[in-house]
Coordinates of C-alpha atoms in Angstrom, one line a residue:
M1 CA -18.2 139.9 -22.0
T2 CA -17.0 136.4 -21.6
N3 CA -15.0 135.0 -18.7
G4 CA -11.4 136.0 -18.7
Q5 CA -11.8 139.2 -20.8
R6 CA -11.0 141.9 -18.3
P7 CA -10.0 145.4 -19.2
S8 CA -7.6 147.4 -17.0
P9 CA -9.3 149.2 -14.1
S10 CA -8.4 152.6 -15.5
S11 CA -10.4 152.0 -18.7
I12 CA -13.4 150.4 -17.1
I13 CA -15.8 153.2 -16.4
E14 CA -18.4 153.9 -19.0
K15 CA -17.4 157.4 -20.1
Q16 CA -19.6 160.2 -18.9
T17 CA -19.3 163.9 -19.8
V18 CA -16.9 165.4 -17.2
R19 CA -15.0 168.4 -18.4
E20 CA -11.5 168.9 -17.2
D21 CA -12.1 172.5 -16.5
V22 CA -9.8 172.7 -13.4
N23 CA -6.2 173.4 -14.3
D24 CA -3.3 171.8 -12.3
D25 CA -2.3 175.2 -10.8
Q26 CA -5.9 176.2 -10.0
Q27 CA -7.2 175.9 -6.4
P28 CA -10.4 173.8 -6.5
V29 CA -13.4 175.0 -4.6
A30 CA -15.5 172.6 -2.6
T31 CA -19.1 172.8 -3.6
S32 CA -20.4 169.5 -2.3
S33 CA -22.4 169.3 0.9
L34 CA -20.2 166.4 1.9
G35 CA -17.9 168.8 3.6
N36 CA -17.2 172.5 3.8
D37 CA -13.5 172.8 4.7
P38 CA -11.8 174.5 1.7
T39 CA -8.6 174.9 3.7
A40 CA -8.1 171.2 3.6
L41 CA -7.9 171.1 -0.2
M42 CA -4.5 171.2 -1.9
T43 CA -3.4 171.8 -5.4
L44 CA -3.2 168.9 -7.8
R45 CA 0.5 169.0 -8.6
E46 CA 2.3 165.7 -9.0
D47 CA 5.3 166.9 -6.9
R48 CA 3.2 167.6 -3.8
L49 CA 3.2 165.3 -0.8
I50 CA 0.1 164.9 1.4
D51 CA 0.7 165.3 5.1
A52 CA -1.0 162.5 7.0
S53 CA -0.5 160.4 10.1
P54 CA 1.6 157.3 9.5
P55 CA -0.4 154.4 8.0
L56 CA -1.0 151.6 10.4
S57 CA 0.9 148.3 10.1
G58 CA -2.3 146.6 11.1
F59 CA -2.9 143.8 13.7
L60 CA 0.3 142.7 15.4
G61 CA 0.2 139.5 17.5
S62 CA 2.2 138.3 20.5
T63 CA 5.2 137.2 18.4
S64 CA 5.5 140.5 16.4
Y65 CA 8.5 142.7 16.4
S66 CA 6.9 145.2 18.7
A67 CA 5.1 142.9 21.1
V68 CA 7.7 143.1 23.9
F69 CA 7.5 146.9 23.9
T70 CA 3.7 147.2 23.6
E71 CA 3.0 144.6 26.3
G72 CA 5.3 146.5 28.7
Q73 CA 4.3 149.9 27.6
S74 CA 2.7 150.7 31.0
H75 CA 6.1 150.4 32.6
I76 CA 7.9 152.6 30.0
I77 CA 8.0 156.4 30.2
I78 CA 8.3 157.7 26.6
E79 CA 9.6 161.2 26.2
D80 CA 9.8 161.2 22.4
N81 CA 6.4 162.1 20.9
N82 CA 7.3 160.6 17.6
L83 CA 8.2 157.3 19.2
S84 CA 5.0 157.3 21.2
H85 CA 3.0 158.0 18.1
E86 CA 4.6 155.1 16.2
T87 CA 4.2 152.6 19.1
N88 CA 0.5 153.5 19.5
N89 CA 0.0 152.8 15.8
R90 CA 1.6 149.4 16.1
G91 CA 4.5 150.0 13.8
S92 CA 6.1 152.8 11.8
Q93 CA 5.6 153.7 8.2
P94 CA 6.8 156.7 6.1
S95 CA 5.1 159.8 7.3
K96 CA 4.5 161.0 3.8
L97 CA 2.1 159.6 1.4
P98 CA 2.6 159.7 -2.4
S99 CA 0.6 162.3 -4.2
W100 CA -1.9 161.7 -7.0
D101 CA -2.1 163.6 -10.2
S102 CA -5.0 165.2 -11.9
S103 CA -5.7 162.2 -14.1
K104 CA -6.6 160.1 -11.0
V105 CA -8.9 162.9 -9.8
M106 CA -10.6 162.9 -13.2
E107 CA -11.0 159.1 -13.0
G108 CA -12.6 159.6 -9.6
A109 CA -14.9 162.2 -11.0
E110 CA -16.1 159.8 -13.7
I111 CA -16.9 157.2 -11.0
L112 CA -18.8 159.7 -9.0
T113 CA -21.1 160.3 -12.0
L114 CA -22.4 156.8 -11.3
L115 CA -23.9 158.1 -8.1
A116 CA -26.4 160.0 -10.2
G117 CA -28.2 156.8 -11.1
L118 CA -28.6 155.4 -7.6
S119 CA -32.1 156.8 -7.0
R120 CA -33.2 155.2 -10.3
Y121 CA -32.4 151.7 -9.0
E122 CA -33.5 152.2 -5.4
A123 CA -36.3 149.7 -5.7
A124 CA -34.0 147.0 -6.8
L125 CA -31.6 147.8 -4.0
N126 CA -34.3 147.7 -1.4
Q127 CA -35.5 144.3 -2.5
W128 CA -32.0 142.9 -2.4
Y129 CA -31.6 144.2 1.2
K130 CA -34.8 142.4 2.2
V131 CA -33.7 138.9 1.2
Q132 CA -29.9 138.7 1.0
C133 CA -28.0 137.7 4.1
L134 CA -24.9 139.4 2.8
A135 CA -26.7 142.7 3.2
T136 CA -26.7 142.2 7.0
I137 CA -23.1 143.5 7.2
T138 CA -23.8 146.5 5.1
H139 CA -27.4 147.5 6.0
Y140 CA -26.1 151.0 6.8
I141 CA -25.1 151.5 3.1
R142 CA -28.8 152.0 2.2
E143 CA -28.9 154.9 4.6
C144 CA -25.6 156.2 3.1
I145 CA -27.2 156.2 -0.3
A146 CA -30.1 158.2 1.0
L147 CA -27.6 160.8 2.2
V148 CA -26.0 161.3 -1.2
P149 CA -26.6 165.1 -1.9
P150 CA -29.4 165.9 -4.4
E151 CA -26.9 167.7 -6.7
L152 CA -25.1 164.4 -7.3
K153 CA -28.3 162.5 -8.2
G154 CA -29.4 164.7 -11.1
S155 CA -28.7 164.0 -14.7
H156 CA -26.8 167.3 -15.2
V157 CA -24.1 167.2 -12.5
R158 CA -21.6 170.1 -12.7
S159 CA -18.3 168.6 -13.8
K160 CA -16.3 171.1 -11.7
S161 CA -18.2 170.0 -8.6
L162 CA -17.4 166.4 -9.4
V163 CA -13.7 167.1 -9.8
N164 CA -13.6 169.1 -6.6
L165 CA -15.5 166.3 -4.8
S166 CA -13.2 163.7 -6.2
H167 CA -10.1 165.5 -4.9
K168 CA -11.7 165.8 -1.5
V169 CA -12.6 162.1 -1.4
F170 CA -8.9 161.3 -2.1
L171 CA -8.0 163.5 0.9
R172 CA -10.5 161.8 3.2
T173 CA -9.3 158.4 2.0
S174 CA -5.7 159.1 2.9
T175 CA -6.5 159.8 6.5
P176 CA -7.5 157.0 9.0
C177 CA -10.7 157.8 10.9
S178 CA -11.6 157.0 14.6
L179 CA -15.0 156.3 16.1
D180 CA -16.7 157.5 19.3
V181 CA -17.4 154.5 21.4
K182 CA -20.9 155.9 22.1
M183 CA -21.8 156.2 18.4
S184 CA -25.0 154.5 17.4
L185 CA -26.0 152.7 14.2
R186 CA -28.3 155.6 13.4
E187 CA -25.4 158.0 13.5
Y188 CA -23.0 155.8 11.6
P189 CA -24.2 156.7 8.0
S190 CA -23.9 160.4 8.7
F191 CA -20.4 159.8 10.1
L192 CA -19.4 158.0 6.9
M193 CA -21.0 160.5 4.5
G194 CA -19.7 163.6 6.3
E195 CA -16.0 164.4 6.9
N196 CA -15.1 160.7 6.5
F197 CA -16.5 160.3 3.0
C198 CA -13.9 158.2 1.2
W199 CA -13.5 155.8 -1.8
E200 CA -14.3 152.8 0.4
I201 CA -17.8 154.2 0.9
V202 CA -18.2 155.1 -2.8
G203 CA -17.1 151.6 -3.7
L204 CA -19.5 150.0 -1.2
M205 CA -22.5 151.9 -2.5
L206 CA -21.8 151.0 -6.1
T207 CA -21.0 147.4 -5.3
A208 CA -24.2 147.0 -3.3
L209 CA -26.1 148.3 -6.3
G210 CA -24.1 145.9 -8.5
L211 CA -25.2 142.9 -6.4
S212 CA -28.8 144.0 -6.5
A213 CA -28.5 144.5 -10.3
I214 CA -27.1 140.9 -10.8
S215 CA -30.0 139.7 -8.7
M216 CA -32.5 141.5 -10.9
D217 CA -30.9 139.9 -13.9
E218 CA -31.1 136.4 -12.3
V219 CA -34.7 136.6 -11.1
Q220 CA -35.9 138.6 -14.2
I221 CA -38.0 141.0 -12.1
S222 CA -38.6 144.4 -13.6
D223 CA -42.0 145.5 -12.4
E224 CA -40.6 148.0 -9.9
C225 CA -37.7 149.3 -12.0
D226 CA -36.9 150.3 -15.5
S227 CA -37.8 147.4 -17.7
Q228 CA -35.3 148.5 -20.4
T229 CA -32.3 148.2 -18.0
N230 CA -29.7 145.7 -19.0
W231 CA -29.0 144.5 -15.4
K232 CA -25.9 142.3 -16.3
D233 CA -24.2 145.2 -18.1
L234 CA -25.1 147.5 -15.2
A235 CA -23.6 145.0 -12.7
L236 CA -20.4 144.7 -14.8
Q237 CA -20.0 148.5 -15.0
L238 CA -20.5 148.9 -11.3
L239 CA -18.1 146.0 -10.6
R240 CA -15.4 147.8 -12.6
A241 CA -16.1 151.0 -10.8
G242 CA -15.7 149.1 -7.5
D243 CA -12.4 147.7 -8.7
Q244 CA -11.2 151.2 -9.4
C245 CA -12.2 152.4 -6.0
M246 CA -10.2 149.6 -4.4
V247 CA -7.2 150.7 -6.5
F248 CA -7.6 154.2 -5.2
C249 CA -7.7 152.9 -1.6
E250 CA -4.6 150.6 -1.9
Q251 CA -2.2 153.5 -2.7
F252 CA -2.5 154.9 0.8
G253 CA -0.9 152.0 2.7
H254 CA -3.5 151.6 5.5
L255 CA -6.7 149.6 5.9
K256 CA -10.1 150.4 7.3
D257 CA -12.8 148.1 8.4
I258 CA -15.1 149.4 5.7
G259 CA -12.2 148.6 3.3
V260 CA -12.4 145.0 4.3
T261 CA -16.1 145.1 3.8
L262 CA -15.6 146.5 0.3
I263 CA -13.1 143.6 -0.5
L264 CA -15.7 141.1 0.6
M265 CA -18.5 142.6 -1.3
N266 CA -16.3 143.0 -4.4
F267 CA -15.2 139.4 -4.2
I268 CA -18.9 138.2 -4.0
L269 CA -19.8 140.4 -7.0
H270 CA -16.9 139.0 -9.0
T271 CA -18.1 135.4 -8.4
Q272 CA -21.6 136.3 -9.6
V273 CA -20.4 138.1 -12.7
Y274 CA -17.5 136.0 -13.8
G275 CA -18.3 132.7 -12.1
D276 CA -16.7 130.9 -9.1
A277 CA -14.2 129.1 -11.3
D278 CA -12.6 132.3 -12.5
Y279 CA -9.0 132.6 -11.3
H280 CA -9.4 136.2 -10.3
C281 CA -12.1 135.2 -7.8
W282 CA -9.6 132.8 -6.2
R283 CA -7.1 135.6 -6.0
K284 CA -9.7 138.0 -4.5
S285 CA -10.5 135.3 -1.9
G286 CA -6.8 135.5 -0.9
D287 CA -6.9 139.3 -0.8
L288 CA -9.9 139.1 1.6
T289 CA -8.0 136.7 3.9
T290 CA -5.0 138.9 3.9
A291 CA -7.0 142.0 4.8
L292 CA -8.9 140.2 7.4
F293 CA -5.8 139.1 9.3
A294 CA -4.1 142.5 8.7
L295 CA -6.9 144.3 10.5
G296 CA -7.2 141.7 13.3
L297 CA -10.8 140.8 12.5
H298 CA -10.0 137.2 13.3
Q299 CA -9.7 138.3 16.9
E300 CA -12.6 139.1 19.2
P301 CA -13.5 142.9 18.7
K302 CA -12.1 145.3 21.3
S303 CA -14.4 146.6 24.0
E304 CA -14.0 150.2 22.9
L305 CA -15.9 149.5 19.7
P306 CA -19.6 150.5 19.6
F307 CA -21.8 147.4 20.1
F308 CA -23.3 147.5 16.6
L309 CA -19.9 147.8 15.0
A310 CA -18.5 144.9 17.0
E311 CA -21.4 142.7 15.7
I312 CA -20.7 143.9 12.1
H313 CA -17.1 142.9 12.6
R314 CA -18.1 139.5 13.8
K315 CA -20.4 139.0 10.8
L316 CA -17.7 140.2 8.5
F317 CA -15.2 137.7 9.8
W318 CA -17.6 134.8 9.7
F319 CA -18.8 135.6 6.2
A320 CA -15.2 135.6 5.1
Y321 CA -14.6 132.3 7.0
M322 CA -17.6 130.7 5.4
S323 CA -16.7 131.9 1.9
D324 CA -13.2 130.6 2.4
K325 CA -14.4 127.1 3.3
N326 CA -17.0 127.0 0.4
F327 CA -14.3 128.1 -2.1
A328 CA -11.9 125.5 -0.7
T329 CA -14.5 122.8 -1.1
F330 CA -15.5 124.0 -4.5
F331 CA -12.0 123.8 -5.8
G332 CA -10.7 121.0 -3.7
R333 CA -7.9 123.3 -2.4
P334 CA -6.6 123.9 1.2
P335 CA -8.5 126.7 2.9
M336 CA -6.7 129.9 3.6
I337 CA -8.2 130.7 7.0
N338 CA -7.2 128.3 9.8
G339 CA -9.8 128.5 12.6
K340 CA -7.2 127.4 15.2
Y341 CA -5.8 130.9 15.0
C342 CA -9.2 132.7 15.2
S343 CA -10.9 133.8 18.4
C344 CA -13.7 135.8 17.0
K345 CA -17.1 134.7 18.4
M346 CA -20.2 134.1 16.4
P347 CA -22.5 137.1 16.0
L348 CA -25.6 137.1 18.2
D349 CA -29.0 136.0 17.0
L350 CA -30.1 139.7 16.6
E351 CA -31.7 141.0 13.4
D352 CA -30.4 144.2 11.8
S353 CA -33.1 146.4 13.3
Q354 CA -32.1 145.3 16.8
L355 CA -28.5 146.4 16.2
A356 CA -29.8 150.0 16.1
L357 CA -31.3 149.6 19.6
E358 CA -29.8 151.6 22.5
G359 CA -30.1 151.7 26.3
E360 CA -32.9 149.7 27.9
A361 CA -34.3 148.5 24.6
L362 CA -30.9 146.9 23.7
A363 CA -30.6 145.4 27.2
R364 CA -34.1 143.7 26.8
A365 CA -33.1 142.3 23.4
L366 CA -29.9 140.9 24.9
N367 CA -31.8 139.4 27.8
D368 CA -34.0 137.5 25.4
L369 CA -30.9 135.5 24.2
D370 CA -30.0 132.2 25.7
P371 CA -26.4 131.5 27.0
E372 CA -25.4 130.4 23.5
G373 CA -26.5 133.6 21.9
W374 CA -29.7 132.3 20.3
N375 CA -33.1 133.9 20.5
P376 CA -35.4 130.9 21.0
N377 CA -38.5 133.0 20.7
S378 CA -37.9 134.7 17.3
V379 CA -38.6 133.3 13.8
A380 CA -35.8 132.0 11.7
G381 CA -34.4 135.1 10.1
N382 CA -31.1 136.2 8.5
A383 CA -29.3 136.3 11.8
S384 CA -30.4 132.7 12.8
W385 CA -29.5 131.4 9.3
L386 CA -26.1 132.9 9.4
R387 CA -25.3 131.3 12.8
V388 CA -26.4 127.9 11.5
S389 CA -24.2 128.3 8.4
F390 CA -21.2 129.3 10.5
I391 CA -21.7 126.2 12.7
S392 CA -21.8 124.0 9.7
T393 CA -18.7 125.7 8.2
E394 CA -16.7 125.0 11.3
F395 CA -17.2 121.3 10.7
R396 CA -16.3 121.8 7.1
E397 CA -12.8 122.8 8.1
E398 CA -12.3 119.5 9.8
I399 CA -13.8 117.7 6.8
L400 CA -11.4 119.4 4.5
E401 CA -8.5 118.4 6.7
L402 CA -9.7 114.8 6.4
S403 CA -10.2 115.0 2.6
L404 CA -7.2 117.1 1.6
G405 CA -4.8 116.6 4.4
A406 CA -1.6 114.5 4.1
G407 CA -2.2 112.3 7.2
T408 CA -4.7 109.4 7.0
D409 CA -4.0 107.8 10.4
D410 CA -7.2 106.7 12.2
L411 CA -9.2 108.1 9.3
D412 CA -12.2 105.8 9.9
E413 CA -12.3 106.7 13.6
R414 CA -11.9 110.4 13.0
A415 CA -14.7 110.3 10.3
R416 CA -17.0 108.4 12.7
S417 CA -16.4 110.9 15.5
L418 CA -17.0 113.8 13.1
K419 CA -20.3 112.4 11.8
E420 CA -21.5 111.9 15.4
R421 CA -20.6 115.4 16.4
L422 CA -22.2 116.8 13.2
R423 CA -25.5 114.9 14.0
Q424 CA -25.5 116.1 17.6
S425 CA -24.8 119.7 16.5
E426 CA -27.9 119.7 14.2
E427 CA -30.0 118.1 16.9
S428 CA -29.0 120.7 19.5
L429 CA -30.1 123.7 17.3
P430 CA -33.0 125.8 18.6
L431 CA -36.4 124.2 17.9
K432 CA -37.1 126.7 15.2
L433 CA -34.1 125.4 13.2
R434 CA -34.2 121.7 14.0
D435 CA -36.6 120.6 11.3
Q436 CA -35.2 118.5 8.4
P437 CA -37.7 119.4 5.7
D438 CA -38.5 116.9 2.9
R439 CA -41.0 119.2 1.1
W440 CA -41.9 122.9 0.6
V441 CA -44.4 123.7 3.4
L442 CA -47.0 126.2 2.1
E443 CA -47.9 127.2 5.6
R444 CA -44.4 128.6 6.1
T445 CA -43.1 131.9 4.7
V446 CA -40.8 131.8 1.7
A447 CA -37.9 132.8 4.0
E448 CA -38.5 130.0 6.5
N449 CA -38.7 127.4 3.8
F450 CA -35.6 128.6 2.0
F451 CA -33.5 128.9 5.2
L452 CA -34.5 125.5 6.6
L453 CA -33.8 123.7 3.3
S454 CA -30.5 125.6 3.0
K455 CA -29.6 124.6 6.5
H456 CA -30.4 121.0 5.8
L457 CA -28.3 121.1 2.7
D458 CA -25.3 122.4 4.6
F459 CA -25.3 119.6 7.1
M460 CA -26.1 116.9 4.5
Y461 CA -23.3 118.1 2.3
N462 CA -20.8 117.8 5.1
E463 CA -21.9 114.2 5.5
F464 CA -21.6 113.7 1.8
L465 CA -18.0 114.9 1.9
I466 CA -17.1 112.6 4.7
E467 CA -18.6 109.6 2.9
R468 CA -16.7 110.5 -0.3
T469 CA -13.5 110.7 1.7
L470 CA -14.0 107.2 3.1
V471 CA -14.8 105.7 -0.3
K472 CA -11.8 107.4 -1.9
Q473 CA -9.2 106.7 0.7
L474 CA -10.4 103.5 2.5
R475 CA -12.2 102.0 -0.5
V476 CA -15.3 101.3 1.6
S477 CA -18.6 100.3 0.0
P478 CA -20.3 103.3 -1.7
T479 CA -23.7 102.3 -0.2
K480 CA -23.9 105.1 2.3
L481 CA -22.5 107.6 -0.2
V482 CA -25.2 106.8 -2.7
T483 CA -27.9 107.1 0.1
V484 CA -26.6 110.6 1.1
S485 CA -26.3 111.7 -2.5
R486 CA -29.9 110.8 -3.2
S487 CA -31.1 112.8 -0.1
L488 CA -28.9 115.7 -1.0
L489 CA -30.1 115.8 -4.6
S490 CA -33.8 115.4 -3.4
S491 CA -33.4 118.5 -1.2
I492 CA -32.0 120.6 -4.0
L493 CA -34.8 119.5 -6.3
I494 CA -37.3 120.7 -3.7
L495 CA -35.8 124.2 -4.0
T496 CA -35.6 124.1 -7.8
G497 CA -39.1 122.7 -8.1
N498 CA -40.5 125.6 -6.1
R499 CA -38.4 128.4 -7.7
H500 CA -41.6 130.1 -8.9
R501 CA -42.5 130.7 -5.2
Q502 CA -39.1 132.1 -4.2
G503 CA -38.9 135.5 -5.9
W504 CA -35.6 137.1 -5.0
Y505 CA -34.4 134.1 -3.1
S506 CA -34.1 132.2 -6.4
N507 CA -31.0 134.3 -7.1
D508 CA -29.1 131.8 -5.0
L509 CA -30.2 128.7 -6.9
P510 CA -27.4 128.7 -9.5
W511 CA -24.8 128.7 -6.8
L512 CA -26.6 126.0 -4.8
I513 CA -26.8 123.8 -7.9
A514 CA -23.1 124.3 -8.6
L515 CA -22.0 123.5 -5.0
Y516 CA -24.6 121.1 -3.7
A517 CA -26.2 119.4 -6.7
L518 CA -23.3 118.6 -9.2
P519 CA -21.1 116.5 -6.8
P520 CA -23.9 114.1 -5.7
A521 CA -25.3 114.0 -9.3
G522 CA -21.9 112.9 -10.5
V523 CA -21.7 110.2 -7.9
L524 CA -25.2 108.9 -8.8
A525 CA -24.6 109.1 -12.5
L526 CA -21.4 107.1 -12.4
E527 CA -22.9 104.6 -10.0
L528 CA -25.8 104.3 -12.4
L529 CA -23.3 103.5 -15.1
H530 CA -21.5 101.0 -12.9
H531 CA -24.7 99.0 -12.2
S532 CA -25.9 99.2 -15.8
R533 CA -22.6 97.7 -17.1
S534 CA -22.0 95.2 -14.4
K535 CA -22.9 91.6 -14.9
L536 CA -23.1 91.1 -11.2
Q537 CA -26.2 91.9 -9.1
A538 CA -25.9 94.9 -6.7
N539 CA -25.2 94.0 -3.1
Y540 CA -27.9 96.5 -2.1
D541 CA -31.2 97.7 -3.4
F542 CA -30.1 100.1 -6.1
P543 CA -33.0 102.6 -7.0
R544 CA -32.2 102.8 -10.7
S545 CA -35.5 104.4 -11.8
E546 CA -35.5 107.0 -9.0
I547 CA -31.9 108.1 -9.9
I548 CA -32.8 108.4 -13.6
Q549 CA -35.8 110.6 -12.7
K550 CA -33.7 112.8 -10.3
L551 CA -30.9 113.3 -12.8
S552 CA -33.4 114.1 -15.6
N553 CA -35.1 116.6 -13.2
L554 CA -31.7 118.3 -12.5
I555 CA -30.9 118.6 -16.2
S556 CA -34.2 120.3 -16.7
S557 CA -33.7 122.6 -13.7
I558 CA -30.2 123.7 -15.0
D559 CA -31.8 124.7 -18.3
F560 CA -34.4 126.9 -16.6
I561 CA -32.4 128.3 -13.7
V562 CA -28.8 128.8 -14.8
R563 CA -29.0 131.4 -17.5
P564 CA -26.2 132.3 -20.0
T565 CA -25.5 135.5 -18.1
N566 CA -24.8 133.6 -14.9
G567 CA -21.2 133.3 -13.9
N568 CA -21.4 129.5 -13.3
F569 CA -23.2 128.9 -16.7
I570 CA -20.2 127.2 -18.2
I571 CA -19.6 124.8 -15.3
C572 CA -23.3 123.9 -15.1
G573 CA -23.4 123.5 -18.9
Q574 CA -20.5 121.0 -18.9
A575 CA -22.2 119.0 -16.1
K576 CA -25.5 119.0 -17.9
K577 CA -23.9 117.8 -21.1
M578 CA -22.2 114.9 -19.3
L579 CA -25.3 113.9 -17.3
Q580 CA -27.3 113.8 -20.6
A581 CA -24.6 111.6 -22.2
I582 CA -24.7 109.2 -19.2
L583 CA -28.5 108.9 -19.3
D584 CA -28.4 108.4 -23.1
T585 CA -25.8 105.7 -22.6
V586 CA -27.8 104.0 -19.9
L587 CA -31.2 104.2 -21.8
S588 CA -29.9 103.5 -25.3
P589 CA -31.3 100.4 -27.0
E590 CA -27.7 99.2 -27.8
H591 CA -27.0 99.2 -24.1
H592 CA -29.6 96.4 -23.6
Q593 CA -28.3 94.0 -26.2
S594 CA -27.9 90.4 -25.1
E595 CA -24.4 89.1 -24.6
D596 CA -24.8 87.0 -27.8
E597 CA -25.5 90.1 -29.9
Q598 CA -22.6 92.1 -28.5
A599 CA -19.5 92.2 -30.6
E600 CA -15.8 92.1 -29.6
P601 CA -15.6 95.8 -28.8
A602 CA -18.0 95.2 -26.0
A603 CA -15.8 92.6 -24.6
A604 CA -12.9 95.0 -24.7
L605 CA -15.1 97.5 -22.9
D606 CA -15.8 94.9 -20.2
T607 CA -12.1 94.6 -19.5
L608 CA -11.9 98.3 -19.0
V609 CA -15.0 98.3 -16.9
E610 CA -13.6 95.6 -14.6
E611 CA -10.4 97.5 -14.1
A612 CA -12.4 100.6 -13.3
Y613 CA -14.5 98.6 -10.8
D614 CA -11.4 97.2 -9.1
D615 CA -9.9 100.7 -8.5
Q616 CA -13.4 102.3 -7.9
M617 CA -12.4 104.9 -10.5
W618 CA -15.9 106.1 -10.9
L619 CA -15.9 107.5 -7.4
N620 CA -12.3 108.5 -7.1
N621 CA -12.5 111.6 -9.4
N622 CA -12.7 115.0 -7.9
L623 CA -16.2 116.3 -8.8
D624 CA -15.1 119.7 -9.9
M625 CA -14.8 121.4 -13.3
D626 CA -12.0 119.1 -14.5
F627 CA -14.2 116.1 -13.6
W628 CA -17.0 117.2 -15.9
T629 CA -14.7 118.2 -18.8
S630 CA -12.7 114.9 -18.6
L631 CA -15.6 112.6 -18.0
E632 CA -15.8 111.8 -21.8
E633 CA -12.7 109.8 -21.4
H634 CA -14.2 107.6 -18.6
P635 CA -14.0 103.9 -19.6
L636 CA -17.7 103.5 -18.9
L637 CA -18.5 106.1 -21.6
A638 CA -16.0 104.8 -24.1
W639 CA -18.8 103.0 -26.0
P640 CA -21.2 104.0 -27.4
E641 CA -19.7 107.4 -28.5
L642 CA -21.0 110.6 -27.0
P643 CA -23.2 112.7 -29.2
E644 CA -21.2 115.7 -30.5
N645 CA -24.2 118.2 -30.5
L646 CA -25.0 118.1 -26.8

């Protein structure tokens, strides 16, 4: 399926054999081990209403319509039970929820058939959980999958059981759940897979498998799994099933924290299947932001939450915050999450296994942390890398304000201050994260190499964005921008040059190329054109040969790494085409003709070139998708003509 071809959610599930052998007037019987309360089941008639507690309005801040009453609630004696109930739920909603008909239940049963294949792909899922930082907010899902009843994992699942279970999942989804403050992470999967089994959990399990499937497709590893599996098709099928689970959840008018987790995971899978430039991904980014604020996850978690869940909430917020800033940078659009309104602290430098600790063991782990929340004695793992990424992302918000904001007062001074604070921030990181690698160190683990290089890319890219802003808005010399671009591209090429050592980590390379490699490559390519056409000597030592080699290396890396099934294949393909055209232009024999041999068209080109130099047009373009598609019209590429078969 190509980008933009999206079927409706109701038609997306690959049809499985599920007989509709339960009539509308027949009372279903629960046969699943996920619950044994047949009295809770109701008939599937369209005119029935489901009794449930009022859906929550969500997080309400100090300026909300109910703030005056809730802040003074301790001084108010409420006699009306209904009023008390509504106040405690931070707003009133209709006490009746719309019913669902049997066709919805049948759709749910078809989705549940996908659970039968989970055990078949367990090896792929386990590998994904080992290397992907995103898995740190859903590590409990792996335990949930292990708790799926055996009767749902077989190839011959009873259709009546699936229909009954589907109806029961709808009932569970319609009711908000509450947690015991003393609940542990070990107990959490059983809590989710028991009486609280809902469509959010089903969607999370299928989406996690979809993310692992797309990773299998990218790294082309099939030793541990079925070598005949079409991983991209599987990921697409699971993505559609996750979409449908979200549709089921939205009809009930309330939001759960696992629902926000599903929105985040679904958004990430959409970007990997359809590409970051797809409009639906931008919309889903907005949905994630809306859900985040509605549930109050931008605020510090409340003290009554279990410790592990409070940490998961922090990671969930910061993942969404980081995704928002990366997407805003990628598109050159204003970010949707403003950090000035957010008080959620960064998660602690604790690995997933430590979140399951209790009592004295947990106290010892917390005592190992310094006042800033770092564990200076541990190796650089997922938790450490996430914290570094979050710190870098906080600076990104300020940089986006400089680059995209309307005000340009004191831009030079603000940029200088921002660069200094950025440098100090990187230098103040724990010793284990302070290295600025210029090569792949064989003595380090793959994870350490990958994390340290990624960290360095984050900070360098922030500096790159600052320098581009100064060149565009203040017309300063591009010397520093070219220097940063060279360093940034060199670090990317270290990663791409060692892709054979990275295993599952190489799944991130297409995204890293799209975000970190294409913008500096565009700067260097156009600067290369500028110097190759200019009759004047450069006012600094321009490394022409080095830049040509790096751009050639990047073109080769795109060919090997960004496969046609990757969501960002089109963007990277456009960039590769234009980089090849620029190199062909620079290296062509016609380009080196003497002035006496050049005809009048060349003189006309010189006029265009001089105008382009005066306005610094070659650096004023936004280096996004439109930049690469419109680059053919750039005056420096007006002659000779671009090859049509690139």
